[in-house]
C-alpha cells in the first residue's frame, strides 16, 4: 500500500449553538507509523459486516462527485476537495440532528494496481501510558478499531467502468440507517446492493448446486471450499466474480458451477463481496429456541449428528466432555 495523500479534519459540537463546527487539518507526510495506522483501519473496514455497495447518483445534490473528479484531474488540491466535502457532511449531519462530532479522515492510496479514496468518521479514546519517569498519565488516541461512518471509492473502477454500479462501498451500522443515509446524501451516493443480500443469494446457489449436481462426490466439501475462498477474498477487501469462484472450484472437478448459476434465476450480482457472517451458513448449522441453542459444523451431520425428520429428533454421538460432566452432575 502506498499513501498518496492523507489528512484529518475535525467536527465539533458547539455547546452554545448546539451546531457542528469544523476544524480543518493539513496534509500529513506518509510515514511507516501512518501507513501502519491506515493498514489497521482498512483491515477493520474490510471485516465490517453488512456493507452496502453503490455508485454516484446520476443527478446528485452533493458536489462531492464532481469535486473528486476535479481533484483527480489536478483542478482542485486534496485539501480543497476534502474541506468542501467536510462542509457538506457537517451541513447534512446538522440538518439531521446527528450531533456529537468526531474526526473525519481522508486518504488517497494505492493498493496493487488499484487506487482508492476512503473517508471515515472516527473518535478518540482515553487510555493510560507510562512516562519516562515511570509515572502513569492519561493519553488520547485515535480509535481506528471503531468507525461509525465510512465510505470507500474504488477510483480505478469508477474511472474505468462507470456502469459497474459497485465502485462505492459504505457501512450500514446497526440501528444507524438514518445516519448512514445522511452520510450517503452528503457524498451523492446511490445504493445498488448489500453484502448480506449477496451472501444469501450465494449460499442458496451453492447449496442448490451441491445437492443437485450429479457429478459431485462430496457435496459438503464444495460448500467448505466456497466458504474458504470467499473468506480469503473478503478479508483482503477484494470483490469476487463468478468466474473466479468457478475457476477455484474447477480444480476439484466442479467446473459446472457457473453454468448452473447462469441457467437459474438467482439474480446474482457480480462482482460481489458477500457478508462473512451469512456465509457461515455454508459450513455450520445453528438454531435457537426458548432455552436452547445449538450449533455444529456441517461435516458432522450424518456422522456424529443425526436428524430424524419423522420424529423431529436430533441425535448427537460423542457428547463434549465438559457438557457430559455437567449432565452427569444432575
CSV table of C-alpha atoms in Angstrom, one decimal:
chain,number,residue,atom,x,y,z
A,1,UNK,CA,0.0,0.0,0.0
A,2,UNK,CA,1.3,3.5,-0.9
A,3,UNK,CA,-0.3,6.6,0.6
A,4,UNK,CA,-0.7,9.4,-2.0
A,5,UNK,CA,-2.5,12.0,0.3
A,6,UNK,CA,-3.8,11.8,3.8
A,7,UNK,CA,-5.2,14.2,6.3
A,8,UNK,CA,-7.7,14.5,9.2
A,9,UNK,CA,-10.3,17.2,9.8
A,10,UNK,CA,-12.5,17.6,12.9
A,11,UNK,CA,-16.2,18.1,13.6
A,12,UNK,CA,-17.0,19.5,17.0
A,13,UNK,CA,-20.4,20.3,18.6
A,14,UNK,CA,-20.7,23.9,19.7
A,15,UNK,CA,-22.3,23.8,23.2
A,16,UNK,CA,-23.7,27.3,22.8
A,17,UNK,CA,-25.4,27.0,19.4
A,18,UNK,CA,-25.8,23.2,19.5
A,19,UNK,CA,-24.4,23.0,16.0
A,20,UNK,CA,-21.4,21.4,14.4
A,21,UNK,CA,-18.3,23.4,13.7
A,22,UNK,CA,-15.3,22.3,11.6
A,23,UNK,CA,-11.6,22.5,12.2
A,24,UNK,CA,-9.5,21.8,9.1
A,25,UNK,CA,-6.3,19.8,9.1
A,26,UNK,CA,-3.3,19.8,6.8
A,27,UNK,CA,-1.6,17.2,4.7
A,28,UNK,CA,0.3,14.6,6.7
A,29,UNK,CA,3.7,13.3,5.4
A,30,UNK,CA,3.5,9.5,4.8
A,31,UNK,CA,5.5,7.7,7.5
A,32,UNK,CA,5.7,4.0,8.5
A,33,UNK,CA,3.6,4.7,11.5
A,34,UNK,CA,0.9,6.4,9.4
A,35,UNK,CA,0.9,3.6,6.9
A,36,UNK,CA,0.5,1.1,9.7
A,37,UNK,CA,-2.4,3.1,11.1
A,38,UNK,CA,-4.1,3.2,7.7
A,39,UNK,CA,-3.5,-0.5,7.2
A,40,UNK,CA,-5.1,-1.3,10.6
A,41,UNK,CA,-8.0,0.9,9.7
A,42,UNK,CA,-8.5,-0.8,6.3
A,43,UNK,CA,-8.4,-4.2,7.9
A,44,UNK,CA,-11.2,-3.1,10.3
A,45,UNK,CA,-13.2,-1.7,7.4
A,46,UNK,CA,-12.8,-5.0,5.4
A,47,UNK,CA,-14.1,-7.0,8.3
A,48,UNK,CA,-17.1,-4.9,9.0
A,49,UNK,CA,-20.4,-6.8,8.4
A,50,UNK,CA,-23.3,-5.7,6.2
A,51,UNK,CA,-21.6,-3.2,3.9
A,52,UNK,CA,-23.6,-1.6,1.2
A,53,UNK,CA,-22.5,-1.0,-2.4
A,54,UNK,CA,-23.4,1.5,-5.0
A,55,UNK,CA,-22.4,4.3,-7.4
A,56,UNK,CA,-22.7,8.1,-7.6
A,57,UNK,CA,-26.2,9.3,-8.3
A,58,UNK,CA,-26.9,10.4,-11.9
A,59,UNK,CA,-28.0,13.9,-10.6
A,60,UNK,CA,-26.5,14.1,-7.1
A,61,UNK,CA,-27.5,17.0,-4.8
A,62,UNK,CA,-23.9,16.8,-3.5
A,63,UNK,CA,-21.0,18.4,-5.3
A,64,UNK,CA,-18.6,15.7,-4.0
A,65,UNK,CA,-18.5,13.5,-7.2
A,66,UNK,CA,-17.6,16.4,-9.4
A,67,UNK,CA,-15.1,17.8,-6.9
A,68,UNK,CA,-13.5,14.4,-6.6
A,69,UNK,CA,-13.2,14.3,-10.3
A,70,UNK,CA,-11.7,17.8,-10.3
A,71,UNK,CA,-9.1,16.7,-7.7
A,72,UNK,CA,-8.2,13.6,-9.8
A,73,UNK,CA,-7.7,15.9,-12.8
A,74,UNK,CA,-5.5,18.3,-10.8
A,75,UNK,CA,-8.1,21.0,-10.9
A,76,UNK,CA,-8.5,21.0,-7.1
A,77,UNK,CA,-6.0,20.3,-4.4
A,78,UNK,CA,-6.6,17.4,-1.9
A,79,UNK,CA,-7.1,20.0,0.9
A,80,UNK,CA,-9.7,22.0,-1.1
A,81,UNK,CA,-11.6,18.9,-2.1
A,82,UNK,CA,-11.7,17.5,1.5
A,83,UNK,CA,-12.6,20.8,3.1
A,84,UNK,CA,-15.6,21.2,0.7
A,85,UNK,CA,-16.7,17.6,1.5
A,86,UNK,CA,-16.3,18.2,5.2
A,87,UNK,CA,-18.6,21.2,4.9
A,88,UNK,CA,-21.3,19.1,3.1
A,89,UNK,CA,-21.1,16.3,5.7
A,90,UNK,CA,-21.3,18.8,8.5
A,91,UNK,CA,-24.4,20.5,7.0
A,92,UNK,CA,-26.2,17.2,6.4
A,93,UNK,CA,-25.5,15.8,9.8
A,94,UNK,CA,-26.6,19.1,11.4
A,95,UNK,CA,-29.8,19.1,9.4
A,96,UNK,CA,-30.5,15.5,10.7
A,97,UNK,CA,-29.7,16.4,14.2
A,98,UNK,CA,-26.9,13.9,14.3
A,99,UNK,CA,-24.5,15.8,16.5
A,100,UNK,CA,-21.6,14.7,18.6
A,101,UNK,CA,-18.7,15.4,16.3
A,102,UNK,CA,-15.5,13.4,15.7
A,103,UNK,CA,-12.6,13.2,13.3
A,104,UNK,CA,-13.0,12.8,9.6
A,105,UNK,CA,-10.1,11.0,7.9
A,106,UNK,CA,-9.5,11.3,4.2
A,107,UNK,CA,-6.9,9.1,2.5
A,108,UNK,CA,-6.0,8.6,-1.2
A,109,UNK,CA,-3.9,5.5,-1.5
A,110,UNK,CA,-2.8,2.8,-4.0
A,111,UNK,CA,-3.1,-0.9,-3.3
A,112,UNK,CA,-1.6,-3.0,-6.0
A,113,UNK,CA,-2.9,-1.7,-9.3
A,114,UNK,CA,-6.0,-0.1,-7.7
A,115,UNK,CA,-6.4,3.4,-6.5
A,116,UNK,CA,-8.8,4.1,-3.6
A,117,UNK,CA,-10.2,7.1,-1.7
A,118,UNK,CA,-11.5,6.3,1.8
A,119,UNK,CA,-13.2,8.7,4.2
A,120,UNK,CA,-14.4,7.7,7.6
A,121,UNK,CA,-15.5,9.2,10.9
A,122,UNK,CA,-13.5,8.2,13.9
A,123,UNK,CA,-13.5,9.1,17.6
A,124,UNK,CA,-10.7,9.5,20.1
A,125,UNK,CA,-10.5,7.5,23.3
A,126,UNK,CA,-8.6,7.9,26.6
A,127,UNK,CA,-6.1,5.3,27.7
A,128,UNK,CA,-3.1,5.4,30.1
A,129,UNK,CA,0.6,5.3,29.5
A,130,UNK,CA,3.8,5.0,31.5
A,131,UNK,CA,6.1,8.1,31.1
A,132,UNK,CA,9.9,8.2,31.1
A,133,UNK,CA,9.9,8.9,34.8
A,134,UNK,CA,7.7,5.8,35.4
A,135,UNK,CA,4.6,7.8,36.3
A,136,UNK,CA,1.2,7.0,34.8
A,137,UNK,CA,-0.8,9.5,32.9
A,138,UNK,CA,-3.8,9.7,30.6
A,139,UNK,CA,-3.2,9.8,26.8
A,140,UNK,CA,-5.7,10.3,23.9
A,141,UNK,CA,-5.6,8.0,20.9
A,142,UNK,CA,-7.5,7.7,17.6
A,143,UNK,CA,-9.7,4.6,17.8
A,144,UNK,CA,-9.3,3.1,14.4
A,145,UNK,CA,-11.0,-0.1,15.6
A,146,UNK,CA,-14.3,1.6,15.6
A,147,UNK,CA,-15.8,3.7,12.9
A,148,UNK,CA,-19.4,5.0,12.8
A,149,UNK,CA,-19.5,6.1,9.2
A,150,UNK,CA,-17.2,5.3,6.3
A,151,UNK,CA,-17.1,5.2,2.5
A,152,UNK,CA,-14.5,3.8,0.1
A,153,UNK,CA,-14.4,4.7,-3.6
A,154,UNK,CA,-12.6,2.4,-6.0
A,155,UNK,CA,-11.2,5.2,-8.1
A,156,UNK,CA,-9.7,2.9,-10.7
A,157,UNK,CA,-13.0,1.2,-11.3
A,158,UNK,CA,-15.0,4.4,-11.3
A,159,UNK,CA,-12.8,5.9,-13.9
A,160,UNK,CA,-12.6,2.8,-16.0
A,161,UNK,CA,-16.1,1.4,-15.7
A,162,UNK,CA,-18.7,3.9,-14.6
A,163,UNK,CA,-21.5,1.5,-15.2
A,164,UNK,CA,-20.3,-1.2,-12.8
A,165,UNK,CA,-22.6,0.0,-10.0
A,166,UNK,CA,-20.2,-1.2,-7.3
A,167,UNK,CA,-17.3,1.2,-7.1
A,168,UNK,CA,-18.6,2.7,-3.9
A,169,UNK,CA,-18.8,0.8,-0.6
A,170,UNK,CA,-20.1,2.2,2.7
A,171,UNK,CA,-21.0,1.0,6.2
A,172,UNK,CA,-24.5,0.5,7.4
A,173,UNK,CA,-24.2,0.4,11.2
A,174,UNK,CA,-26.8,-1.5,13.2
A,175,UNK,CA,-29.5,0.9,14.2
A,176,UNK,CA,-27.8,3.7,12.3
A,177,UNK,CA,-29.7,3.5,8.9
A,178,UNK,CA,-30.8,7.1,9.1
A,179,UNK,CA,-27.2,8.3,9.9
A,180,UNK,CA,-25.8,6.2,7.1
A,181,UNK,CA,-28.4,7.6,4.6
A,182,UNK,CA,-27.5,11.2,5.6
A,183,UNK,CA,-23.8,10.3,5.0
A,184,UNK,CA,-24.6,8.9,1.6
A,185,UNK,CA,-26.6,12.0,0.7
A,186,UNK,CA,-23.7,14.2,1.6
A,187,UNK,CA,-21.5,12.2,-0.8
A,188,UNK,CA,-24.1,11.8,-3.6
A,189,UNK,CA,-24.2,8.0,-3.2
A,190,UNK,CA,-26.8,5.7,-4.7
A,191,UNK,CA,-27.1,2.2,-3.2
A,192,UNK,CA,-27.3,-0.8,-5.6
A,193,UNK,CA,-26.7,-3.8,-3.4
A,194,UNK,CA,-25.7,-5.1,0.0
A,195,UNK,CA,-23.2,-7.7,1.3
A,196,UNK,CA,-25.9,-9.6,3.3
A,197,UNK,CA,-28.2,-10.0,0.3
A,198,UNK,CA,-25.3,-11.1,-1.9
A,199,UNK,CA,-24.3,-13.7,0.7
A,200,UNK,CA,-27.8,-15.0,1.0
A,201,UNK,CA,-28.0,-15.5,-2.8
A,202,UNK,CA,-24.6,-17.1,-3.0
A,203,UNK,CA,-25.4,-19.5,-0.1
A,204,UNK,CA,-28.7,-20.6,-1.8
A,205,UNK,CA,-26.9,-21.1,-5.2
A,206,UNK,CA,-24.1,-23.2,-3.7
A,207,UNK,CA,-26.4,-25.4,-1.6
A,208,UNK,CA,-28.7,-26.0,-4.6
A,209,UNK,CA,-25.7,-26.8,-6.8
A,210,UNK,CA,-24.2,-29.1,-4.2
A,211,UNK,CA,-27.5,-31.0,-3.8
A,212,UNK,CA,-28.4,-31.3,-7.5
A,213,UNK,CA,-25.1,-31.7,-9.4
A,214,UNK,CA,-24.8,-35.4,-10.1
A,215,UNK,CA,-21.1,-35.3,-10.7
A,216,UNK,CA,-20.2,-34.2,-7.2
A,217,UNK,CA,-18.9,-36.9,-4.9
A,218,UNK,CA,-18.6,-34.7,-1.8
A,219,UNK,CA,-21.3,-32.1,-1.6
A,220,UNK,CA,-20.2,-30.7,1.8
A,221,UNK,CA,-16.6,-30.2,0.5
A,222,UNK,CA,-17.9,-27.8,-2.2
A,223,UNK,CA,-19.6,-25.7,0.5
A,224,UNK,CA,-16.4,-25.6,2.5
A,225,UNK,CA,-14.3,-24.7,-0.5
A,226,UNK,CA,-16.6,-21.8,-1.4
A,227,UNK,CA,-16.6,-20.6,2.2
A,228,UNK,CA,-12.8,-20.7,2.5
A,229,UNK,CA,-12.3,-18.9,-0.9
A,230,UNK,CA,-14.8,-16.2,-0.1
A,231,UNK,CA,-13.4,-15.6,3.4
A,232,UNK,CA,-9.9,-15.0,1.9
A,233,UNK,CA,-11.3,-12.5,-0.6
A,234,UNK,CA,-13.4,-10.6,1.9
A,235,UNK,CA,-10.5,-10.4,4.4
A,236,UNK,CA,-8.3,-8.9,1.7
A,237,UNK,CA,-11.0,-6.4,0.9
A,238,UNK,CA,-11.5,-7.8,-2.7
A,239,UNK,CA,-14.7,-8.5,-4.5
A,240,UNK,CA,-15.0,-11.9,-6.2
A,241,UNK,CA,-16.5,-12.8,-9.5
A,242,UNK,CA,-18.4,-15.9,-10.6
A,243,UNK,CA,-15.6,-16.7,-13.0
A,244,UNK,CA,-13.0,-16.6,-10.2
A,245,UNK,CA,-15.1,-18.8,-7.9
A,246,UNK,CA,-15.8,-21.3,-10.7
A,247,UNK,CA,-12.1,-21.4,-11.6
A,248,UNK,CA,-11.3,-22.2,-8.0
A,249,UNK,CA,-13.9,-25.0,-7.8
A,250,UNK,CA,-12.8,-26.5,-11.1
A,251,UNK,CA,-9.6,-27.7,-9.5
A,252,UNK,CA,-11.8,-30.2,-7.7
A,253,UNK,CA,-13.9,-31.2,-10.7
A,254,UNK,CA,-16.8,-28.7,-10.1
A,255,UNK,CA,-16.5,-26.5,-13.2
A,256,UNK,CA,-20.2,-26.7,-13.8
A,257,UNK,CA,-21.0,-24.1,-11.1
A,258,UNK,CA,-21.0,-21.0,-13.5
A,259,UNK,CA,-23.2,-22.9,-15.9
A,260,UNK,CA,-25.6,-23.9,-13.1
A,261,UNK,CA,-25.9,-20.4,-11.8
A,262,UNK,CA,-26.4,-18.8,-15.2
A,263,UNK,CA,-29.3,-21.2,-16.1
A,264,UNK,CA,-31.1,-20.4,-12.9
A,265,UNK,CA,-32.9,-17.2,-11.8
A,266,UNK,CA,-30.6,-16.4,-8.8
A,267,UNK,CA,-30.2,-12.7,-9.7
A,268,UNK,CA,-26.6,-12.9,-8.6
A,269,UNK,CA,-24.6,-9.7,-8.5
A,270,UNK,CA,-21.1,-9.9,-9.8
A,271,UNK,CA,-18.6,-9.0,-8.7
A,272,UNK,CA,-19.7,-9.4,-5.1
A,273,UNK,CA,-18.4,-9.1,-1.6
A,274,UNK,CA,-20.7,-11.3,0.5
A,275,UNK,CA,-21.0,-10.8,4.2
A,276,UNK,CA,-18.8,-13.2,6.2
A,277,UNK,CA,-21.4,-13.9,8.9
A,278,UNK,CA,-24.0,-15.0,6.5
A,279,UNK,CA,-21.5,-17.2,4.6
A,280,UNK,CA,-21.2,-19.3,7.8
A,281,UNK,CA,-24.4,-21.0,6.8
A,282,UNK,CA,-22.4,-22.9,4.2
A,283,UNK,CA,-20.3,-24.7,6.8
A,284,UNK,CA,-22.3,-24.6,10.1
A,285,UNK,CA,-25.8,-25.3,11.3
A,286,UNK,CA,-27.2,-23.1,14.0
A,287,UNK,CA,-30.6,-22.8,15.7
A,288,UNK,CA,-32.1,-21.3,18.7
A,289,UNK,CA,-35.4,-21.6,20.6
A,290,UNK,CA,-36.5,-20.7,24.1
A,291,UNK,CA,-33.8,-22.0,26.4
A,292,UNK,CA,-32.0,-24.0,23.7
A,293,UNK,CA,-29.1,-23.0,21.4
A,294,UNK,CA,-27.4,-25.5,19.0
A,295,UNK,CA,-24.5,-25.1,16.6
A,296,UNK,CA,-22.3,-27.6,14.9
A,297,UNK,CA,-20.1,-28.0,11.8
A,298,UNK,CA,-22.0,-29.2,8.7
A,299,UNK,CA,-19.5,-32.0,8.2
A,300,UNK,CA,-20.8,-33.7,11.4
A,301,UNK,CA,-24.3,-34.1,10.0
A,302,UNK,CA,-24.7,-37.8,9.1
A,303,UNK,CA,-21.7,-38.9,11.1
A,304,UNK,CA,-21.7,-37.6,14.7
A,305,UNK,CA,-25.0,-35.8,14.4
A,306,UNK,CA,-28.2,-37.4,13.0
A,307,UNK,CA,-31.5,-35.8,12.3
A,308,UNK,CA,-34.7,-37.8,12.1
A,309,UNK,CA,-37.3,-35.7,10.3
A,310,UNK,CA,-40.2,-38.0,11.1
A,311,UNK,CA,-39.8,-37.9,14.8
A,312,UNK,CA,-38.2,-34.4,14.8
A,313,UNK,CA,-35.3,-35.6,16.8
A,314,UNK,CA,-31.6,-34.7,16.7
A,315,UNK,CA,-29.2,-37.4,18.0
A,316,UNK,CA,-25.7,-36.4,19.0
A,317,UNK,CA,-23.0,-39.0,19.4
A,318,UNK,CA,-19.8,-38.2,21.3
A,319,UNK,CA,-21.1,-35.5,23.6
A,320,UNK,CA,-18.4,-32.9,24.5
A,321,UNK,CA,-16.6,-33.8,27.8
A,322,UNK,CA,-17.5,-30.6,29.6
A,323,UNK,CA,-21.1,-30.9,28.7
A,324,UNK,CA,-21.1,-34.6,29.7
A,325,UNK,CA,-19.7,-33.7,33.1
A,326,UNK,CA,-22.5,-31.2,33.6
A,327,UNK,CA,-25.1,-33.7,32.6
A,328,UNK,CA,-23.8,-36.4,34.9
A,329,UNK,CA,-23.9,-34.0,37.8
A,330,UNK,CA,-27.6,-33.5,37.5
